Each structure stands twice: as C-alpha cells, then as structure tokens.
Short mmCIF file of C-alpha atoms in Angstrom, two decimals:
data_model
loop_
_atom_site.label_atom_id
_atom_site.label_comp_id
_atom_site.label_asym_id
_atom_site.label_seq_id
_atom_site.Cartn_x
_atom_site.Cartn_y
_atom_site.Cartn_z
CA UNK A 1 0.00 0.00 0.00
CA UNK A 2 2.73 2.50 0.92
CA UNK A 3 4.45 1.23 -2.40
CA UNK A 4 1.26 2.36 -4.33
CA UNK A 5 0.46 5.64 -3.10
CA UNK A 6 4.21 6.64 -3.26
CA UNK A 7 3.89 5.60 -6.77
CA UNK A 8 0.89 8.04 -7.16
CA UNK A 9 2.42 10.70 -5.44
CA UNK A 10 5.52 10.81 -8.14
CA UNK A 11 3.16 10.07 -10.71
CA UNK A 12 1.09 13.18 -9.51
CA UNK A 13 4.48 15.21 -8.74
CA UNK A 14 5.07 14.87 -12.17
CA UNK A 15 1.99 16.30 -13.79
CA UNK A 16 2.21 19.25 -11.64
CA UNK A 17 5.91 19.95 -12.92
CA UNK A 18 5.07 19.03 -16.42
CA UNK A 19 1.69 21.87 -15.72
CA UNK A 20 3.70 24.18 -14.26
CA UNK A 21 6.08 24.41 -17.12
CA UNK A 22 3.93 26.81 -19.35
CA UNK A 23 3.67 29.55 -16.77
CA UNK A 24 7.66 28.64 -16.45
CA UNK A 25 8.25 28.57 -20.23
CA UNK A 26 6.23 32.26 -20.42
CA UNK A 27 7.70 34.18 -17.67
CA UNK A 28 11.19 32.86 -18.60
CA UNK A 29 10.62 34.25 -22.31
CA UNK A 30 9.32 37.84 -21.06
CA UNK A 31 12.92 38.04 -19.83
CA UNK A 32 14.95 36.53 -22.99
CA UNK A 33 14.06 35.76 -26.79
CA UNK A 34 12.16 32.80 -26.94
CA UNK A 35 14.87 30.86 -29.09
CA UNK A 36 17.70 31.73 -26.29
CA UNK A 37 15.28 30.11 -23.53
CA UNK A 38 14.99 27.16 -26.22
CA UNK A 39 18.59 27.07 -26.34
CA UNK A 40 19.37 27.20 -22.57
CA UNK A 41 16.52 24.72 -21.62
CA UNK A 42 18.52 22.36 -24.48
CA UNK A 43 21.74 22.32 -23.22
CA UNK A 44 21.48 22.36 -19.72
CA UNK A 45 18.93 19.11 -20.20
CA UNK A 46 21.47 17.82 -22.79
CA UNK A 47 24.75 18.13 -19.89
CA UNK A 48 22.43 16.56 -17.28
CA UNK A 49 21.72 13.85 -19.34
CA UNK A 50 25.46 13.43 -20.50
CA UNK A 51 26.30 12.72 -17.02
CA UNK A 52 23.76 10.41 -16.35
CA UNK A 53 24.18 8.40 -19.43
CA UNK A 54 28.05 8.10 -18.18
CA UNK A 55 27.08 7.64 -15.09
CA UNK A 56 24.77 4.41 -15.86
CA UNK A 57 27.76 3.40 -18.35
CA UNK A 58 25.28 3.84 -21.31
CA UNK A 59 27.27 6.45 -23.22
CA UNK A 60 27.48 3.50 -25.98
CA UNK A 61 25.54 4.62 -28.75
CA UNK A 62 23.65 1.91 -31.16
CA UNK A 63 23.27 3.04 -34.49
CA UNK A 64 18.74 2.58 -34.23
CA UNK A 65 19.55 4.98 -30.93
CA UNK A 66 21.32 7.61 -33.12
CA UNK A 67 19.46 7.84 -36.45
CA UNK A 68 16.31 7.43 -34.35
CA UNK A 69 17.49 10.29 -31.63
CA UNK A 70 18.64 12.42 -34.37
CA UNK A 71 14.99 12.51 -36.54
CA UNK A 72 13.15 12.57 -33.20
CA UNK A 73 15.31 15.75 -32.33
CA UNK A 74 14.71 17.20 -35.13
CA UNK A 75 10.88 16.74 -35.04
CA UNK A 76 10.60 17.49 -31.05
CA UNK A 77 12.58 20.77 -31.72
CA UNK A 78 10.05 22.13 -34.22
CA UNK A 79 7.53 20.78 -31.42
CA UNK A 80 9.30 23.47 -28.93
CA UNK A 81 9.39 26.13 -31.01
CA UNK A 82 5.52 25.87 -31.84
CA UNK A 83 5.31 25.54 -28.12
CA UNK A 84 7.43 28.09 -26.28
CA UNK A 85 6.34 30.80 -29.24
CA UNK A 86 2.39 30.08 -28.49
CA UNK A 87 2.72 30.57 -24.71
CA UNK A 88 4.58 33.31 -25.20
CA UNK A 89 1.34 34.79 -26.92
CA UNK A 90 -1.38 33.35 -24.62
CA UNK A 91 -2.12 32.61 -21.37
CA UNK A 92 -0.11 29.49 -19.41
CA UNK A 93 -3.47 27.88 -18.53
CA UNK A 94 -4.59 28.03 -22.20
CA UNK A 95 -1.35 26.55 -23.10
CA UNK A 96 -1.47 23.77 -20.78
CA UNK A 97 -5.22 22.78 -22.05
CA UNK A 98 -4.85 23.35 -25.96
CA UNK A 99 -1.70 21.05 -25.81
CA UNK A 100 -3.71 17.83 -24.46
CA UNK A 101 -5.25 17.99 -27.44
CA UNK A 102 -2.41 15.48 -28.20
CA UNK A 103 -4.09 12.51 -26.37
CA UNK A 104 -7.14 12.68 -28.77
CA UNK A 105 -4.84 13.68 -32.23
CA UNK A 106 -2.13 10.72 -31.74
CA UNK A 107 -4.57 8.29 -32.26
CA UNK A 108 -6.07 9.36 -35.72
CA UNK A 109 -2.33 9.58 -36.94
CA UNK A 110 -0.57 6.24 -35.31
CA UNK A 111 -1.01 3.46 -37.66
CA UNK A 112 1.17 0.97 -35.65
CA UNK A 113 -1.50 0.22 -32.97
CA UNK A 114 -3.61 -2.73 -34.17
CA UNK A 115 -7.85 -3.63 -33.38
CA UNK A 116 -8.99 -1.88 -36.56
CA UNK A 117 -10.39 1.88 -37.28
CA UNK A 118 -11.33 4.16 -33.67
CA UNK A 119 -15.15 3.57 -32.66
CA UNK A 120 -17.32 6.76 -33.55
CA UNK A 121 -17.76 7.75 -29.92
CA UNK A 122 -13.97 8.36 -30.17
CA UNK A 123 -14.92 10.74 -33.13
CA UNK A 124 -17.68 12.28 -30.23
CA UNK A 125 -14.98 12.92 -27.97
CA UNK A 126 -12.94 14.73 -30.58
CA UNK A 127 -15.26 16.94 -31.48
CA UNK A 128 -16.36 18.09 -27.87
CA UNK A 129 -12.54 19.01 -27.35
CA UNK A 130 -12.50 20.87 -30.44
CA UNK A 131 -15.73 22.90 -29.49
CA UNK A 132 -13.96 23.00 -25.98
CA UNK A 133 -10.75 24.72 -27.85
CA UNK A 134 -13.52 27.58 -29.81
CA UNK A 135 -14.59 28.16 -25.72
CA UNK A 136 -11.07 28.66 -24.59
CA UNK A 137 -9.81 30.72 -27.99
CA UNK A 138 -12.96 33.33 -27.56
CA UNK A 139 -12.04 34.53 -24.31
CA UNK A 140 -14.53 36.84 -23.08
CA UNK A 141 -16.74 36.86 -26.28
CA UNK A 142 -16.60 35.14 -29.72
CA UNK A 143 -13.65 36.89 -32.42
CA UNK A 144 -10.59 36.04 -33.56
CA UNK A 145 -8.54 33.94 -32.18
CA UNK A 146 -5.44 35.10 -30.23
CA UNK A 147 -1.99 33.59 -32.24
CA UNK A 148 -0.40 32.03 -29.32
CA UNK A 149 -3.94 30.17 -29.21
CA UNK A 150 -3.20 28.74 -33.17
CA UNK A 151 0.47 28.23 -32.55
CA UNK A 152 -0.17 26.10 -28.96
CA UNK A 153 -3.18 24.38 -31.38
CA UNK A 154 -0.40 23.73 -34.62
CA UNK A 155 2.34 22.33 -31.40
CA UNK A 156 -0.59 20.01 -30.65
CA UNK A 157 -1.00 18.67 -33.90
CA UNK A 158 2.72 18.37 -34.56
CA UNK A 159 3.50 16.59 -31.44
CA UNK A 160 0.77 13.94 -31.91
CA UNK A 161 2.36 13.48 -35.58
CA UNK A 162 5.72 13.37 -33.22
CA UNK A 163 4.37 10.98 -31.24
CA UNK A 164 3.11 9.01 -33.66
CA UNK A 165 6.41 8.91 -35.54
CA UNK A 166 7.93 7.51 -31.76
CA UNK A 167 6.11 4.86 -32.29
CA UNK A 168 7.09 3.95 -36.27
CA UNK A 169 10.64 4.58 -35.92
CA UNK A 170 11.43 2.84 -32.99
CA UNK A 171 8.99 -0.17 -33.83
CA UNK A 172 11.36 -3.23 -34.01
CA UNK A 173 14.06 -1.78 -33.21
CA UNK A 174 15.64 -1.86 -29.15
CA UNK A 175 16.53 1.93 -27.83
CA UNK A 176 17.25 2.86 -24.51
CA UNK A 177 14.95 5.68 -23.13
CA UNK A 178 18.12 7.59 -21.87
CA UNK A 179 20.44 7.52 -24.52
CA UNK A 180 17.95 8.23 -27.01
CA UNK A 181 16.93 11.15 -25.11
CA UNK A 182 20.14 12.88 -24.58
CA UNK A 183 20.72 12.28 -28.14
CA UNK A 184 17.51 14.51 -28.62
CA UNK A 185 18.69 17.16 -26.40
CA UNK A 186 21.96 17.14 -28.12
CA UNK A 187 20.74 17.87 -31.42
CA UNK A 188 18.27 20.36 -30.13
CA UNK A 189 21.23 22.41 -28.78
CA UNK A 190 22.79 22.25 -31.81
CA UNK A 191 19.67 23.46 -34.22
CA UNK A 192 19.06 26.35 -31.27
CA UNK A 193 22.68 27.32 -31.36
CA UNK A 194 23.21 29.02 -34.39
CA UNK A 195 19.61 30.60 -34.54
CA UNK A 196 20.10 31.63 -30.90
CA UNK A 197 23.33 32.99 -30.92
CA UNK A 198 22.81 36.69 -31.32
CA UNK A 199 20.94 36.42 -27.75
CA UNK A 200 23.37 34.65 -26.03
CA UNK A 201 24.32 37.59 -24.60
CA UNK A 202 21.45 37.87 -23.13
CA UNK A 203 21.66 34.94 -20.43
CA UNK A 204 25.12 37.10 -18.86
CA UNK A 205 22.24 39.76 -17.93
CA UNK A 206 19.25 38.07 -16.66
CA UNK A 207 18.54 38.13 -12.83
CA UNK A 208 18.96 34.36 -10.87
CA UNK A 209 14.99 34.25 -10.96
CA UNK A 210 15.03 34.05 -14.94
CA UNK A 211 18.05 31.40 -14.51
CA UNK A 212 16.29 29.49 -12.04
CA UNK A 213 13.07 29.28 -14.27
CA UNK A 214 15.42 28.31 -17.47
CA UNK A 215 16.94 25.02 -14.76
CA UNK A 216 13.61 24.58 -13.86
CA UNK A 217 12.39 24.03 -17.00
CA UNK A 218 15.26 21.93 -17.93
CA UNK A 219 16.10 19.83 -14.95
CA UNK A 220 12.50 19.56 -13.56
CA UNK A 221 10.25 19.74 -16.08
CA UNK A 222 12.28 17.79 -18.71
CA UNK A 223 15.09 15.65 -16.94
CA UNK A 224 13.70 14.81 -13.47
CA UNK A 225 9.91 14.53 -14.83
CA UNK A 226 10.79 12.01 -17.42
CA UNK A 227 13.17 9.87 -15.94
CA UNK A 228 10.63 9.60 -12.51
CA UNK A 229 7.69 9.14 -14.88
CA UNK A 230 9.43 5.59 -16.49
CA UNK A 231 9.86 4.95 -12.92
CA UNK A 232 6.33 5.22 -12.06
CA UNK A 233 4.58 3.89 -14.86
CA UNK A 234 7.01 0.38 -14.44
CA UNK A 235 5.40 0.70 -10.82
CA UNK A 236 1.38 1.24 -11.45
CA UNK A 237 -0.82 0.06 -13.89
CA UNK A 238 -1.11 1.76 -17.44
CA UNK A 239 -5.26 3.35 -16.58
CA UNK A 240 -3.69 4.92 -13.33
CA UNK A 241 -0.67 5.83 -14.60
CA UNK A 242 -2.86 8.03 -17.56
CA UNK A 243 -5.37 8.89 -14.98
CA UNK A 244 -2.65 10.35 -12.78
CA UNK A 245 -0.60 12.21 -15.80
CA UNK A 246 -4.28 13.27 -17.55
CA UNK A 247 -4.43 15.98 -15.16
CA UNK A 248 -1.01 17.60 -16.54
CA UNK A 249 -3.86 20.52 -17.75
CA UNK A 250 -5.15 20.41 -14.35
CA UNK A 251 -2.49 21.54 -12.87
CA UNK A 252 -1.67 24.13 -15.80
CA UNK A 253 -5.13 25.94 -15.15
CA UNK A 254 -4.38 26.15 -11.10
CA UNK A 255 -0.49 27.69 -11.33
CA UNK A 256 -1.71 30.07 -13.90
CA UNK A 257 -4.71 31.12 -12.15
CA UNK A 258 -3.08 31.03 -8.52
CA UNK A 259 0.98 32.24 -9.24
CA UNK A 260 0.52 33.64 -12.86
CA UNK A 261 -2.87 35.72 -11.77
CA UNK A 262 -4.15 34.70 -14.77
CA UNK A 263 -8.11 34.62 -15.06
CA UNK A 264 -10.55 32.04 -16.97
CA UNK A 265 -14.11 33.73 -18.09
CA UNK A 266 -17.10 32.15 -17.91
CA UNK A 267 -16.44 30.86 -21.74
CA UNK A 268 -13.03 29.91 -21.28
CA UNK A 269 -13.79 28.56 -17.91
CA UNK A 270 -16.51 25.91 -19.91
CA UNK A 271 -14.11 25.08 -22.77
CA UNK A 272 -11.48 24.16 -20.13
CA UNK A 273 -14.21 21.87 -17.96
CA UNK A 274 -14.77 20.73 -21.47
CA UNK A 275 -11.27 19.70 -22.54
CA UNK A 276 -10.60 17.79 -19.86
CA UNK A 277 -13.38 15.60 -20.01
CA UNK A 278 -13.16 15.11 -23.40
CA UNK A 279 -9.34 14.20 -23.18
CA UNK A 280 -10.29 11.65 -20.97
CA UNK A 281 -13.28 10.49 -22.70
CA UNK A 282 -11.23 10.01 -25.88
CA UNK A 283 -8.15 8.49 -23.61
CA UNK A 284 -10.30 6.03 -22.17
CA UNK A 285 -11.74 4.99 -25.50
CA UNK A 286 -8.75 4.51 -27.26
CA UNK A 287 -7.04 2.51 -24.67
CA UNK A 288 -9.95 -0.03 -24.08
CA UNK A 289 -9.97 -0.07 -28.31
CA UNK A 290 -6.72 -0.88 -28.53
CA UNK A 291 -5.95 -2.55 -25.58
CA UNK A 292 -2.23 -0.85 -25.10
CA UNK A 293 -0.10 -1.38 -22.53
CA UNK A 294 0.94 1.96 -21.77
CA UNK A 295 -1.33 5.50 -22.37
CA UNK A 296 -1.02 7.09 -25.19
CA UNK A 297 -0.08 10.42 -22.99
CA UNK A 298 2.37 8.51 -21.11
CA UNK A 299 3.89 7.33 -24.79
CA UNK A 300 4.13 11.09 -25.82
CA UNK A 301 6.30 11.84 -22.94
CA UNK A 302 8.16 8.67 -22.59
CA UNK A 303 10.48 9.40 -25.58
CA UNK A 304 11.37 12.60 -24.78
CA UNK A 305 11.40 14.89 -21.99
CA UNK A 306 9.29 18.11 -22.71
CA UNK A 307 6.68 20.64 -21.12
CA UNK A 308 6.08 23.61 -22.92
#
C-alpha cells in the first residue's frame, strides 16, 4: 500500500511539474528571446543527461539509438518552437489545455496500434474538445482567435504526428529511453545554437529568478519529470498511470490562475471543464480499443522529456 500511493504521489508530482512548465516557459521568455530560452533549456537538459548516461555506463551509442534520436530531435525541436512561441502569446493555462489535445490527435495519426479503425464515440470525444478549444480561444466573447492560441493548437498537432512517428521509428528496433533522449537534447542544442546565438548575450544579464526558471524548466520539467515518470509507470498500472498524468492541464489551469494571476471567463472557464473531459473520454476509448499497454499520454512523454 505504501508502495502504491508513493507511486501516485511521483506520478502526480510529475503532472504538476510538467503543468507548471507553461507559466515557467512564459515568464522565462518575457525576460529573454524565446529561441535563447529554447537554447538554454537544451543544453542544460542535454549536460544533465550526458552525465547520467556516463554515469549508468550507457554512453554506448547503437546506431537505431542515433538515427532514431537524431529525426526525433529534429521533429521534437520544431515541437518546442511551436510551443514556447504560443505561450509566449497566450495565457499558461490556455497553453497547458490546448496542448492535451495530443491525447485525442495521436490516435487518428498512429497506424502501428492494431484492433482496426477508432469507434465513432472516439470521433464524439474529438469533437467536444475541439468545441472545448472555440470556448477557450474566444475569451470573453466570440472573435478572432489570439496567435499564441493557433500556434499552442499547430504544437498540438505536430507533437501527436511526433508521437506518432515515436512509435514507427522505434517499432522493431531496441533503444534505450536515456540515450535516445540525450541524443535529442543534443541535437536540439545544436539546431538552437546558431539561430540563438545573437541572444546569447542575453543569459550574462538576466537576474537568478530568470536562470532558475530556465533550470527549472530543464532539470525539472524535462530531466527529473521524465526519468521519474518511467519509474512510475514500471510501478502502477497503465489506466492509473494516464489517470494520474491526464491531469497535466489540471495543474496548468491552477499555477496560472493562482501564481501567474491569470483569469478564466465564464467561456473559457466551460471550454477548459470541457477539454478535460473530453481528453479523458477520448483516452479512455482509445485505450480499451486498442488494448495498449501503456497510455497514449504517457507514450508522448516517454520518448522525450518536454513541457512547454
């Protein structure tokens, strides 16, 4: 029993970090350019998880681990920059709900799960999180949406096509979550280096609060959240493993409303009761359709360690 609940309480610990990371990820990029916080957050994840791969004795590379690390850099940097740019533009609590879109997208684009075609009710559940989006994009009345809204709605989309291509490059082959994860950091320090560099100057001028949100975000929110999240999910069943992550927007809502004084309206408010439920709606279908072994949110994570 103590087992279990300490379980759940890591589990929980890290949907609150991985929630807290887009009021993290926004306040960190009113201080710097959003590519130099891309940057930092990349290469301080990238040295912590050069000295744990040594540590472990894992710095030997296969060659599935480094073709596989390199294309899922590549496609979990252009994830980041969708990311970090739309909650730059929008509120943290909108960021953290338009992003779980994910759980109900990776299904319609991962062809390597078996059991035939999603039921319609899975269908149902998409379309009450995309009314549930409209709710959160009007605000306080119906116009146009805000961009950091689209851009946090495109990330969404292009990390359940991410997530999806986890799962069809590394089918068959054997890769170690570690090394294929620092490989990803690696080559997202070197994409955000170049593109980044007239900022670095930047980081030699920001106060310890900005640097403490830029190792937050890397060290929490990336390093320590997915490397105690494989622990946890080896230690609980796959339903309340996703129940337990599943409220990752949760937690988004209550550190932007509560630290980030940020404020739902009655619309908003609706779309993000909305979301939720329809996330896990969709979640549960999928997973009793298919059967899997581990949640489709917990699969979007596993690979690589993220946040906003």
């Amino acid at each position: 029993m103590l087992s279990a609940r300490r379980t759940d309480a890591v589990l929980l610990l890290v949907a609150l970090v991985w929630g807290s990371s887009y009021l993290a990820a926004k306040t960190a990029t009113d201080a710097l350019p959003v590519l130099v916080v891309l940057f930092a957050r990349y290469a301080i994840s990238a040295i912590a998880c050069l000295v744990l791969v040594t540590a472990q004795n894992q710095g030997r590379y296969t060659r599935d681990e480094v073709r596989v690390g390199a294309l899922l850099g590549v496609t979990q940097a252009a994830v980041l920059v969708l990311e970090t740019y739309g909650v730059a533009h929008t509120s943290a609590a909108n960021a953290g709900l338009i992003i779980s879109l994910t759980i109900v997208l990776t299904p319609l684009l991962d062809r390597t799960a078996g059991n035939g075609p999603l039921p319609p009710r899975f269908f149902a559940a998409t379309g009450v999180c995309l009314l549930a989006v409209t709710l959160l994009m009007s605000g306080s009345g119906f116009h146009a949406p805000r961009a950091g809204d689209l851009l946090m709605l495109a990330a969404a989309v292009v990390r359940a096509a991410h997530v999806a291509l986890v799962g069809r490059a590394t089918k068959g082959r054997v890769v170690r979550p570690l090394p294929l994860t620092t490989i990803q950091t690696v080559v997202g320090s070197a994409l955000f280096l170049v593109p980044a560099a007239h900022g670095l100057d930047d980081l030699t001028r920001i106060d310890a609060g900005s640097w403490g949100r830029l190792v937050y975000l890397a060290l929490f929110c990336s390093v320590f959240a997915f490397l105690a999240q494989t622990w946890a999910v080896q230690n609980s069943s796959a339903s309340r493993a996703s129940l337990l992550l599943g409220t990752e927007p949760v937690w988004a809502v209550m550190t932007g409303i509560l630290l980030g004084g940020e404020k739902l309206t009655t619309l908003a408010a609706l779309g993000a009761a909305l979301l939720v439920t329809g996330t896990y709606w969709g979640q549960s279908i999928e997973r009793t359709h298919r059967g899997s072994t581990i949640p489709q949110g917990v699969a979007g994570r596993a690979e690589a360690p993220t946040g906003a």
